[in-house]
Coordinates of C-alpha atoms (C1' of nucleotides) in Angstrom, one line a residue:
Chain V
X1 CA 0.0 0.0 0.0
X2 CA 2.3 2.5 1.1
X3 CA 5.0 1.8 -1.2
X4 CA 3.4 2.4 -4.5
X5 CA 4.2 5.9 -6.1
X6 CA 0.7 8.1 -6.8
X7 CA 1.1 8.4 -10.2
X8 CA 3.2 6.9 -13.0
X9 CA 4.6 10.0 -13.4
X10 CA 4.1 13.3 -15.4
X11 CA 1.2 15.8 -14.8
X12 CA -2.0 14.4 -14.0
X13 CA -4.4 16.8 -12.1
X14 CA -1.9 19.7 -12.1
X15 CA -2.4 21.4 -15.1
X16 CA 0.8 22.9 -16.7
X17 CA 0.5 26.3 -16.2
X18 CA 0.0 27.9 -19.9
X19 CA 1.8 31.1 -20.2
X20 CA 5.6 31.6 -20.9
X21 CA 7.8 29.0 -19.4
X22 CA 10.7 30.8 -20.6
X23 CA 11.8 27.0 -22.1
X24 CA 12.2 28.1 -25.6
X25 CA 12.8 25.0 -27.8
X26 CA 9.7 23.2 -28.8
X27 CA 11.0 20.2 -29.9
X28 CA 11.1 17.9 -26.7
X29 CA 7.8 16.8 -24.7
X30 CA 9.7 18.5 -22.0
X31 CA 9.7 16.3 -18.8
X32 CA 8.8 18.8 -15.9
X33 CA 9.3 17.3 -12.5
X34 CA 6.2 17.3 -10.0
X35 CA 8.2 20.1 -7.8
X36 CA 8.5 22.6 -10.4
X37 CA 4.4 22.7 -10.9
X38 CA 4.1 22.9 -7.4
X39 CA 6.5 25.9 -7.8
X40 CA 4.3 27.0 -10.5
X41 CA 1.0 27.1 -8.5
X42 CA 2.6 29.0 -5.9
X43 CA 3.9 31.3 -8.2
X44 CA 0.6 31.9 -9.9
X45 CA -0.6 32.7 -6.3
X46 CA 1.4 35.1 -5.5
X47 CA 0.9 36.9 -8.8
X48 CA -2.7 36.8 -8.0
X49 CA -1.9 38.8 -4.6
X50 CA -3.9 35.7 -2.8
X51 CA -1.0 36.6 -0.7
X52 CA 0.3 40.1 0.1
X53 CA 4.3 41.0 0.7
X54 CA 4.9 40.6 4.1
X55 CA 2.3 37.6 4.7
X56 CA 2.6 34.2 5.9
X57 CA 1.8 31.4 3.2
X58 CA 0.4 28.2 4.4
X59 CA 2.8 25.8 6.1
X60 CA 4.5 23.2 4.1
X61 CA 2.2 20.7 5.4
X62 CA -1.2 22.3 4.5
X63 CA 0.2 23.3 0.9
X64 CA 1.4 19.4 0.7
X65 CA -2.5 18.8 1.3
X66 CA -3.8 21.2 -0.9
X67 CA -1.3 20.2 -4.1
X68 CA -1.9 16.4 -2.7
X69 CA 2.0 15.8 -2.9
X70 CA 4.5 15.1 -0.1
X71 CA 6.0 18.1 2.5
X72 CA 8.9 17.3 0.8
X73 CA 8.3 18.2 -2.7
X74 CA 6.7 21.2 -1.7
X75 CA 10.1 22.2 0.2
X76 CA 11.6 21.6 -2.7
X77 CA 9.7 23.9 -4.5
X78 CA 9.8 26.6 -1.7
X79 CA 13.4 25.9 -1.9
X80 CA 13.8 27.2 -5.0
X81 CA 11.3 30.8 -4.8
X82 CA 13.3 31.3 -1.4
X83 CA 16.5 31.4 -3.4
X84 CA 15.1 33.8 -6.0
X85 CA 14.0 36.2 -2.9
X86 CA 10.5 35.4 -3.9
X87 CA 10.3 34.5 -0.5
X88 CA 11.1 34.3 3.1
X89 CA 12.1 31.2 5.4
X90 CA 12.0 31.4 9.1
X91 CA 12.2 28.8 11.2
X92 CA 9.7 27.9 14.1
X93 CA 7.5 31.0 12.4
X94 CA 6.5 30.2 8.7
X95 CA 7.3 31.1 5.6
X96 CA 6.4 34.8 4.3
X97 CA 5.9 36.7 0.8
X98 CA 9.5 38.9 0.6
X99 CA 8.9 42.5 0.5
X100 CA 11.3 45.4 -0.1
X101 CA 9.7 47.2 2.7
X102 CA 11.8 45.0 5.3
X103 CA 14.0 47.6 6.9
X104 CA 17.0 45.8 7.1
X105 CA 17.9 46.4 3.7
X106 CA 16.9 50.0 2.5
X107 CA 18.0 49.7 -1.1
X108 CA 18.0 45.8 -2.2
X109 CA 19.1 46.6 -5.9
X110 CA 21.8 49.5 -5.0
X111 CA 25.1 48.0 -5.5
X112 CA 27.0 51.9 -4.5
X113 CA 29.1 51.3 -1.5
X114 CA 30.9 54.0 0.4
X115 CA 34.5 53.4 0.0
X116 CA 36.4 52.1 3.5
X117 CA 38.4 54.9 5.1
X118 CA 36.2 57.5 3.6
X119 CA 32.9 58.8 5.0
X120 CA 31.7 56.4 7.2
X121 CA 28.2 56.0 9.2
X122 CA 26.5 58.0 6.6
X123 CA 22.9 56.9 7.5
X124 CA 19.8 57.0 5.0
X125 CA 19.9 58.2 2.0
X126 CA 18.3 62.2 1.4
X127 CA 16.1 62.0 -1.9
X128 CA 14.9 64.8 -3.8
X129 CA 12.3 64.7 -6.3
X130 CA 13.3 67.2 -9.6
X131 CA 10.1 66.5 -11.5
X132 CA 8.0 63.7 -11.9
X133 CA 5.9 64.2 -15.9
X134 CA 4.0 62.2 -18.1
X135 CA 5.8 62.1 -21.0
X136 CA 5.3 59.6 -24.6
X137 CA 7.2 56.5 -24.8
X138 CA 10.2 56.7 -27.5
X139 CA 10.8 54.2 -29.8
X140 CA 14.3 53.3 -27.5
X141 CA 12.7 53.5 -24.2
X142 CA 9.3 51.3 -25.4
X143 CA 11.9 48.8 -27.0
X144 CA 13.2 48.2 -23.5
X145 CA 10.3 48.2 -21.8
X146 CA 8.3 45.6 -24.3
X147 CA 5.7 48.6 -25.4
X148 CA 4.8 50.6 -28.1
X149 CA 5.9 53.7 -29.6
X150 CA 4.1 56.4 -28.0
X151 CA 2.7 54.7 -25.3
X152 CA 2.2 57.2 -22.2
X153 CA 4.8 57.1 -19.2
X154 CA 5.7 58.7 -16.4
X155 CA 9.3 59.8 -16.4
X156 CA 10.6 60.8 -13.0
X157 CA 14.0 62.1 -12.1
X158 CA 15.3 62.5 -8.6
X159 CA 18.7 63.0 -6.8
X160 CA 20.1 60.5 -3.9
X161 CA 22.4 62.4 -1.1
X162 CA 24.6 60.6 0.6
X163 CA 26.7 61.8 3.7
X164 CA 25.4 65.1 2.6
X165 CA 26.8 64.7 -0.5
X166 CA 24.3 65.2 -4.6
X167 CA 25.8 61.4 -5.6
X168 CA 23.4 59.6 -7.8
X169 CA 21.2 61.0 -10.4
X170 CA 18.8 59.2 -12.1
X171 CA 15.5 59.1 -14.4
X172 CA 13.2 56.6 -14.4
X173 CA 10.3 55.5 -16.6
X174 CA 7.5 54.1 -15.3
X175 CA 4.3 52.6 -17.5
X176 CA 1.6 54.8 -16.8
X177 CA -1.1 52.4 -16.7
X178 CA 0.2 50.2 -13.6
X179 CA 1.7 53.3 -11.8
X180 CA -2.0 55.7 -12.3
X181 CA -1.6 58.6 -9.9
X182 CA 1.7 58.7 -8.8
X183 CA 2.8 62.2 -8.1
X184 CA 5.4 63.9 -6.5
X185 CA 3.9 64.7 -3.4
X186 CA 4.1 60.4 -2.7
X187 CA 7.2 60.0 -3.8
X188 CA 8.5 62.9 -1.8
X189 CA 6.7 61.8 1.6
X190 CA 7.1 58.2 1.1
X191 CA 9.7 56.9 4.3
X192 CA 10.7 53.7 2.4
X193 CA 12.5 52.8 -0.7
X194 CA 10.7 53.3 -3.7
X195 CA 10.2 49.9 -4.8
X196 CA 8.3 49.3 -1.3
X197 CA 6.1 52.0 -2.3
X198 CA 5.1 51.0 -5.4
X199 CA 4.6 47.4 -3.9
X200 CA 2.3 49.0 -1.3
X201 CA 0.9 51.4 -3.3
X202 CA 0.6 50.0 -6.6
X203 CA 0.8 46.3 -6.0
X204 CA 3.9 46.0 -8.8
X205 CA 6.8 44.0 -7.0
X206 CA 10.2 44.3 -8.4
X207 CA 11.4 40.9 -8.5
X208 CA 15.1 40.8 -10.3
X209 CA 16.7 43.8 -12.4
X210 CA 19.5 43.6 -14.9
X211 CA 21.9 46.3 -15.2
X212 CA 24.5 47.6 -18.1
X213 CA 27.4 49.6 -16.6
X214 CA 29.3 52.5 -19.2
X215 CA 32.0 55.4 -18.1
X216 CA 30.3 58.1 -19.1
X217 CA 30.2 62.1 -18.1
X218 CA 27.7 64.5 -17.7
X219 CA 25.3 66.6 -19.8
X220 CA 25.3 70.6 -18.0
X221 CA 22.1 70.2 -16.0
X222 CA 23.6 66.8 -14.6
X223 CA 26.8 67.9 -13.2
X224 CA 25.0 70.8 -11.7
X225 CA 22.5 68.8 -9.8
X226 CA 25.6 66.3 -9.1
X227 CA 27.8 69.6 -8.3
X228 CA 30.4 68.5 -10.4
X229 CA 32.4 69.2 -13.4
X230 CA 31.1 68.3 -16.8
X231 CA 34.2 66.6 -18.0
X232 CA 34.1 64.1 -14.4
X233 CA 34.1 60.4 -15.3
X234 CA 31.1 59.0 -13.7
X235 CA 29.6 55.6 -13.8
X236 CA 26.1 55.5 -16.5
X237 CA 24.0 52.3 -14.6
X238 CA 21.1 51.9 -17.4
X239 CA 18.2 48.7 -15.1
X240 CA 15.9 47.1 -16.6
X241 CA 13.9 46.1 -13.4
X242 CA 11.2 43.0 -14.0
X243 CA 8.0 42.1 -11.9
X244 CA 7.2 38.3 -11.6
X245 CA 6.6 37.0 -15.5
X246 CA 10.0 38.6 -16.3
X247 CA 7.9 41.5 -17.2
X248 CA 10.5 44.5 -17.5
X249 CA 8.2 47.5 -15.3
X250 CA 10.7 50.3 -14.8
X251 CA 13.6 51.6 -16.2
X252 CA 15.9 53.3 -14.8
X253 CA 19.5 55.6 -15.8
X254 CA 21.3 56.5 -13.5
X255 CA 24.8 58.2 -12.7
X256 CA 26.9 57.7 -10.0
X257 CA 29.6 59.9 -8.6
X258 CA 32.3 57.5 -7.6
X259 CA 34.8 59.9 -6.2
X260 CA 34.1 58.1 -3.0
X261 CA 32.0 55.7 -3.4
X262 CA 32.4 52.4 -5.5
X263 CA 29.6 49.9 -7.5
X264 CA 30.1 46.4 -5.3
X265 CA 29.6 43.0 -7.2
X266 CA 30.7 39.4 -6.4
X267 CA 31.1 37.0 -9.2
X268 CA 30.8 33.2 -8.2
Chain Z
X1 CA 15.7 -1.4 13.9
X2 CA 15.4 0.4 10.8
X3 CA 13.2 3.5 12.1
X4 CA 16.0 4.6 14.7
X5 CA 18.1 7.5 14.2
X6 CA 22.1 6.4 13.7
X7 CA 23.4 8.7 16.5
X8 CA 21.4 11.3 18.8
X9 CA 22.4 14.5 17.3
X10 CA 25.5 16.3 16.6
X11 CA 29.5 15.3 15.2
X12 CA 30.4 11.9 16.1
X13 CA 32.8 10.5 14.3
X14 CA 33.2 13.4 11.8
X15 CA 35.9 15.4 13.3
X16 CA 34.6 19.4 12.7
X17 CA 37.4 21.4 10.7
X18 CA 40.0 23.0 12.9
X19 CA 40.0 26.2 10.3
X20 CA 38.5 29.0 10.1
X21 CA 34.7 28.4 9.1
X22 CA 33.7 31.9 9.2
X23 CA 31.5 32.1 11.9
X24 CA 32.7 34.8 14.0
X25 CA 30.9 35.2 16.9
X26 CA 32.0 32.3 19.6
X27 CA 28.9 32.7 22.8
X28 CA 26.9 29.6 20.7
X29 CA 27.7 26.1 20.7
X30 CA 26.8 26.5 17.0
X31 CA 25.0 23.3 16.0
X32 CA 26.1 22.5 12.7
X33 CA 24.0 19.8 10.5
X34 CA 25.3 16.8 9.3
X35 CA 25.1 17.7 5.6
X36 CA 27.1 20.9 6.7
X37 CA 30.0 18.1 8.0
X38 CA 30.0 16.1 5.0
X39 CA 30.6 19.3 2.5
X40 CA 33.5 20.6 4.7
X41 CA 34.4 16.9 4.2
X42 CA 34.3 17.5 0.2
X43 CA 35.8 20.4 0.5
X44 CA 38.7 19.3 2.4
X45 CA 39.2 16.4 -0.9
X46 CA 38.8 19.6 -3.5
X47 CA 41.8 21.9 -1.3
X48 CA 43.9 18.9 -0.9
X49 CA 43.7 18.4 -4.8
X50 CA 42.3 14.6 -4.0
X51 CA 40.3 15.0 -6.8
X52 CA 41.6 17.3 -10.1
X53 CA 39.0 20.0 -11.6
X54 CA 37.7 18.2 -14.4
X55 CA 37.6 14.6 -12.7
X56 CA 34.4 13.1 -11.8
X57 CA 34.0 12.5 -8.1
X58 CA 33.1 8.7 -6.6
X59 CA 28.6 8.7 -6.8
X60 CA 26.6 9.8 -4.0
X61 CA 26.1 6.3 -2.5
X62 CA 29.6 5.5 -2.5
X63 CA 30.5 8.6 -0.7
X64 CA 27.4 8.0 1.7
X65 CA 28.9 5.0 2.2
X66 CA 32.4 6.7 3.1
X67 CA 30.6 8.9 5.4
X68 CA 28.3 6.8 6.7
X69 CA 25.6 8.5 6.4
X70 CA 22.4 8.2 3.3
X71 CA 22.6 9.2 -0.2
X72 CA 20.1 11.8 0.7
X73 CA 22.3 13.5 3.2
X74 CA 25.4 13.7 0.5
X75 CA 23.0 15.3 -2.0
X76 CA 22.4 18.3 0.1
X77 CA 25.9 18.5 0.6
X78 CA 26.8 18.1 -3.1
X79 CA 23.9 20.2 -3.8
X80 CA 25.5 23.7 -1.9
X81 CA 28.7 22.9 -3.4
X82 CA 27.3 22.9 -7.1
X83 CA 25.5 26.0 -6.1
X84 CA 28.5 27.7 -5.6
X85 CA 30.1 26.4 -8.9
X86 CA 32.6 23.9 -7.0
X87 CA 30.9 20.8 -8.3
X88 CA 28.9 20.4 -11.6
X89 CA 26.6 17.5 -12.2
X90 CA 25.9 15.6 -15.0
X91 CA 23.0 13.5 -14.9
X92 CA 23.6 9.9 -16.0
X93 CA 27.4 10.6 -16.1
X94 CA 28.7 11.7 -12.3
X95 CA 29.7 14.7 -11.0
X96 CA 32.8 16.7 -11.9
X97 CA 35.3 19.1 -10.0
X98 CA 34.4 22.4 -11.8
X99 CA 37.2 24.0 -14.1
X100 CA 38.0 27.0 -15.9
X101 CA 39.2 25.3 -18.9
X102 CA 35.4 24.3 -20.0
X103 CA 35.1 25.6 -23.5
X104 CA 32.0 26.9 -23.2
X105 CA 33.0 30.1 -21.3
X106 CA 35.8 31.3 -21.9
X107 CA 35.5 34.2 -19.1
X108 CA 33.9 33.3 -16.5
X109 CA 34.2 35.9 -14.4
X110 CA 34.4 38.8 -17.0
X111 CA 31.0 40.6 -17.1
X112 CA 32.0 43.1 -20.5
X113 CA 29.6 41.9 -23.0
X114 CA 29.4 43.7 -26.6
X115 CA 26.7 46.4 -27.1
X116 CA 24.0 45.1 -29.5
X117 CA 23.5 46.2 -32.3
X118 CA 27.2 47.1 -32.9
X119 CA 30.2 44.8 -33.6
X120 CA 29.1 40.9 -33.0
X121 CA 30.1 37.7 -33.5
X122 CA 33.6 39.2 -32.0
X123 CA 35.6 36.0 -31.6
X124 CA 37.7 35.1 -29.2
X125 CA 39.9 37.9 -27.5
X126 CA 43.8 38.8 -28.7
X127 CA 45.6 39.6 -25.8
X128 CA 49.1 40.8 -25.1
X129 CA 51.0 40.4 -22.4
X130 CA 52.7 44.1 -21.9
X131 CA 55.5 42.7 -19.2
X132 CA 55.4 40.0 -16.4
X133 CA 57.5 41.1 -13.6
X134 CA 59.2 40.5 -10.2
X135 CA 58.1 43.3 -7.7
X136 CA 57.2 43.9 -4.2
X137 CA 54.3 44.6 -2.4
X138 CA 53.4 48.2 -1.6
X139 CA 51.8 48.4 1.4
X140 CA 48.1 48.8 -0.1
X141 CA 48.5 46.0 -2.0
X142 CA 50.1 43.4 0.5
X143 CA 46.8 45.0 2.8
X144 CA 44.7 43.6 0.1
X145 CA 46.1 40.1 -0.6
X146 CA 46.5 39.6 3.5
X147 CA 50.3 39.6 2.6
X148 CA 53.1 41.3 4.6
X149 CA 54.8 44.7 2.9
X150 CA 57.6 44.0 0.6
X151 CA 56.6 40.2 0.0
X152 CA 57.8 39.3 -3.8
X153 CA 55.2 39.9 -6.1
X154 CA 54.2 38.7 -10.0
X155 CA 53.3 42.0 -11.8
X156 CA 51.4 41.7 -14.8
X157 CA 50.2 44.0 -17.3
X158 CA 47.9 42.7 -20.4
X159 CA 46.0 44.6 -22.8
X160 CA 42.7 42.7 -24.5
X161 CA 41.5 43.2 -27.9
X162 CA 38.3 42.2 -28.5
X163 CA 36.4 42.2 -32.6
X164 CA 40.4 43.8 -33.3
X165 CA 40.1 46.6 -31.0
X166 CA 41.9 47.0 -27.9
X167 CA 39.1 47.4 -24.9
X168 CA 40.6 46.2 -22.0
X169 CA 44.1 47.2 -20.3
X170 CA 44.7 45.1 -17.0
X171 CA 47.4 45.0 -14.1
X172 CA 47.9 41.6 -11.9
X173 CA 49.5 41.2 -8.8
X174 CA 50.2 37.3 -7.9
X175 CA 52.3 36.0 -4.6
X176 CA 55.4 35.0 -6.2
X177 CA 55.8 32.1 -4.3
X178 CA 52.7 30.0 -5.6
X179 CA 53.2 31.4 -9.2
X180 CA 57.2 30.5 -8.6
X181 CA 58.2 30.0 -12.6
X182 CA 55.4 32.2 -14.1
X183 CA 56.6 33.7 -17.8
X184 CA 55.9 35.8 -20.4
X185 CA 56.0 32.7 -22.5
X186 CA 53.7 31.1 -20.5
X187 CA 51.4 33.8 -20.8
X188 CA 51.4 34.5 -24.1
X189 CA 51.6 30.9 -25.5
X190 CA 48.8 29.2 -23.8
X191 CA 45.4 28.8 -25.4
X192 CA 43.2 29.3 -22.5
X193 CA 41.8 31.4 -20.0
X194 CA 44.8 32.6 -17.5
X195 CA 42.5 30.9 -14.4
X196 CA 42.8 27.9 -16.5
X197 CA 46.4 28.4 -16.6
X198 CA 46.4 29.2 -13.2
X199 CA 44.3 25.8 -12.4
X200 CA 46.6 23.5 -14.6
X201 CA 50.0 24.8 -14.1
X202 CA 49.8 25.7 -10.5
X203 CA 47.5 23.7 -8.9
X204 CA 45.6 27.3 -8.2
X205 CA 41.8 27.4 -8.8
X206 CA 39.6 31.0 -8.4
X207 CA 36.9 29.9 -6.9
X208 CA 35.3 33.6 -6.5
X209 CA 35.9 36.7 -6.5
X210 CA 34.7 40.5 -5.8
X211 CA 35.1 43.8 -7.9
X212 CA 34.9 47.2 -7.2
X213 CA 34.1 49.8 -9.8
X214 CA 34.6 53.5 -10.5
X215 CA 34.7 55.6 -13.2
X216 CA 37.6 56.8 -14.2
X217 CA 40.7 58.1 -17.1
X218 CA 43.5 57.0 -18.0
X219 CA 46.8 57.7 -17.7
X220 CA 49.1 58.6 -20.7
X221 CA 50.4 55.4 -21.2
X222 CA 47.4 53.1 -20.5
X223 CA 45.7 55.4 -22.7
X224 CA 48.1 55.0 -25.6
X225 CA 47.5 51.3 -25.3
X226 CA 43.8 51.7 -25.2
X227 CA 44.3 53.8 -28.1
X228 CA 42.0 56.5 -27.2
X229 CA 42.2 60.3 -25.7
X230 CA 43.5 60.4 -21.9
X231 CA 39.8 62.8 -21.1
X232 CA 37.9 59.5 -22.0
X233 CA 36.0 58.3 -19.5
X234 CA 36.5 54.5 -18.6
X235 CA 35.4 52.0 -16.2
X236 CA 38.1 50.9 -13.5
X237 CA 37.8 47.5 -12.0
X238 CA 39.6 46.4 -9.4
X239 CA 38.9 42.7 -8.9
X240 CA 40.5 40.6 -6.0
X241 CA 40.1 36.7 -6.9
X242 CA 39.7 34.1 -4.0
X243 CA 40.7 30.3 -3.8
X244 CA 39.6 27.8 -1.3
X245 CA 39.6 28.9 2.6
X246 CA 38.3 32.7 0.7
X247 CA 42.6 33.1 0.5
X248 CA 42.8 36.1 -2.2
X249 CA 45.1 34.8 -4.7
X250 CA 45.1 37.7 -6.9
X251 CA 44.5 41.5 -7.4
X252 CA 43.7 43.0 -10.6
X253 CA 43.2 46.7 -11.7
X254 CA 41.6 46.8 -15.4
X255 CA 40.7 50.0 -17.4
X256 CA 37.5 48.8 -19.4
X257 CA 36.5 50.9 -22.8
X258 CA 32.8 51.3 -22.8
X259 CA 32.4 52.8 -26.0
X260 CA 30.9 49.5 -27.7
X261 CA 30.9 47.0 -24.8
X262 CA 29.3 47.2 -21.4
X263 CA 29.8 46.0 -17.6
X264 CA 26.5 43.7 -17.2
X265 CA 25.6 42.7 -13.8
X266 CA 21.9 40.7 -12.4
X267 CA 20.5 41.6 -9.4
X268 CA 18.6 39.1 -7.6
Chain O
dC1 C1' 21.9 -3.3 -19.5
dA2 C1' 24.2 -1.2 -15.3
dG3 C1' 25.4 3.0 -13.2
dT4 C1' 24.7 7.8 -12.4
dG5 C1' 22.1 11.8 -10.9
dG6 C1' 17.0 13.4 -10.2
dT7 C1' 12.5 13.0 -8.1
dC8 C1' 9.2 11.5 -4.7
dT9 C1' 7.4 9.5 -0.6
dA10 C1' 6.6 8.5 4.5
dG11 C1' 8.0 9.0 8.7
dA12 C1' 11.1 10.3 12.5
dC13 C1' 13.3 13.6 15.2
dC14 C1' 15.6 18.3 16.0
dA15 C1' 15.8 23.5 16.5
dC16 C1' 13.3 27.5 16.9
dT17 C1' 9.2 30.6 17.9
dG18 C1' 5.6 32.2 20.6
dG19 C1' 1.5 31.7 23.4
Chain X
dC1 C1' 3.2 23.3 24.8
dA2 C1' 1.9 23.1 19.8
dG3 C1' 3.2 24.6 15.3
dT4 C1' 6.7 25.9 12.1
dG5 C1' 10.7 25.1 9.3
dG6 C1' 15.1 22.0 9.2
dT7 C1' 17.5 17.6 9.1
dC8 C1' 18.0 12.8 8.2
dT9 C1' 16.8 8.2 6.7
dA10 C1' 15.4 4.2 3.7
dG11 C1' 13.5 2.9 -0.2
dA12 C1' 11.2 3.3 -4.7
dC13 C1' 11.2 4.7 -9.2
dC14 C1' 12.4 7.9 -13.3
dA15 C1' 15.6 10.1 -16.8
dC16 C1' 19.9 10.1 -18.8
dT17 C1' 24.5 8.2 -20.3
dG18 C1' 27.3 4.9 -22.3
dC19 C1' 28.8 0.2 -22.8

DNA sequence: CAGTGGTCTAGACCACTGG
DNA sequence: CAGTGGTCTAGACCACTGC
């Protein structure tokens, strides 16, 4: 009794979930083990907001129920969201829906590290809010974003302080549909990072951004707002930052001053 | 009898490494799971060179059996060390010490990808070995390979070409004493990666590493080598490459051109 | 066909959290 | 104390490789 499998083996009551899998070829019948449905579903649920950032999902054991598969499968499955930040393990309390409004980390996606030596303890960033305008998509920008031509957007532009110091300028363009209503006055107020308020406020959750790093210097009206020379090497940081779906929702230019500061990465 | 547990909890007979294991604080008695044991086990057969980078390993059940512990246990264990590109598996066929002489990346840790739309289909890079020579370390640099001042030193300095123009102008510092016999020759002669080099020749393998990045220009003669004004802005990388026990092996200070290529870098 | 990694299960027990 | 995630086992079967 016990030690017959459930099924023979590939999808049975768990429908293969139709939009892109991101697989590509089309040749192969595609064997798709039963953990990466179960990984599936869940994803599907929390595109559906069934549960909100910050929430507990249902133990291991209740979703093993509900999917009719072992606790162990469905660890697997949560094994792998948890290591795309999807979400959240903690032991002896549950596991939660990841949120970019957890203040440990005020900037998940900011690699700009003060340099050691340097200024030190240099506390929150100061943001300020240049202008914040609905504007027409160009053919470049609608490229990047998977839109058309023309295609209304809301193009923001702000300045980061930090230690005091005008370090990071950047625009951003937003879809206008998703991100209806954002003003200034929001953006301006808001105590988090941006990406948590347009998780709270918008229900869009940046999930993973890609980034393409130039030398570069600045136009006039830059190096003013960045107080420095226009003929200062400064790093160009052009993201491309994608909601769950790998659907690109923001994009972003930015410049960085790097006179004492430096762009972090690790390579494995 | 087959329902017990093999031993009530923690370390038995698996002796827990003497080295450093990165924990830091020391008020816990730190329980460490058994899977944890058997990878610091693996890891131990990987540093002493037990098993070359390219070999296949013995199969999961026969190093369960070693351990004496179940298949299941060594799969965890084999499973973080794939994740952090130690191990690859190769279902059907075993799994393999990782190694930087695997055709299909030549790079592994250079993130300077062409610009589309411009120059493609580049081919593999020319590179040029400038000089190769025997220094010592100034004080920042024996500070950033944990080595004392004045210890003897490998400088290198290469310049890249990649699609026939010359993009990337990099300086190497190396401990003499692991890279004892390292030449010109060498360097110029072998088809490879240099970490492939590194791996074969000197029993060194780069297991990780971290960069830094500012914007900056060039001096007079790396710009002569870059072939471009001495105002241009360029990207400065300053990588510092780790073997096994996170021991920096190597410091590197490359000028990047971004004028057709860029840094690229995910953020998860 | 045998050998390898990959999936899945069922059940036991441990570590951690909070009422 | 009950409930959660975390570890570990033993055993079954599947998918892939190569002889």
């Amino acid at each position: 009794m016990t030690a017959s499998n459930t099924t023979p083996n590939n999808a049975s009551q768990l429908g293969q979930s139709s939009a892109a899998d991101g697989s590509g070829g089309l040749s192969a019948p595609a064997f798709s083990p039963l953990y990466q449905q179960i990984k599936a579903q869940i994803l599907q649920s929390l595109q559906n907001a069934e549960w909100q950032p910050g929430d507990v999902i249902p133990s291991e054991f209740d979703l093993a129920a509900r999917f009719g598969v072992s606790q162990g499968t469905v660890r697997k499955a949560i094994d792998e969201l948890a290591s795309e930040n999807l979400l959240v393990r903690k032991q002896g309390k549950g596991t939660f829906v990841a949120t970019h409004a957890e203040h440990q980390v005020q900037y998940r996606f900011l690699r700009l590290h003060p340099d050691v030596g340097t200024v030190q303890s240099e506390g929150p960033a100061e943001r300020q809010i240049i202008w914040c305008r609905r504007v027409r998509a160009t053919a470049e920008i609608a490229k990047l974003l998977g839109l058309r031509t023309a295609e209304p957007l809301i193009h923001v532009r702000r300045v980061l302080r930090l230690g005091g110091v005008p370090t990071i300028c950047e625009d951003m363009w937003l879809p206008a549909g998703p991100f209806k209503g954002l003003t200034v006055e929001q953006l301006s107020s808001y105590p988090g990072a941006m990406y948590s308020l347009f998780e709270s406020t918008f229900g869009v959750r940046m999930v993973r951004a890609e980034e393409r790093i130039k030398a570069t210097t600045p136009d006039t009206e830059t190096a003013a707002l960045l107080d420095v020379a226009t003929q200062t090497p400064l790093l160009n940081v052009e993201r491309i930052a994608y909601t769950y779906n790998n659907l690109p929702m923001e994009l972003r230019r930015a410049l960085y001053r790097t006179d004492t500061h430096h762009y972090k990465n690790e390579l494995n």
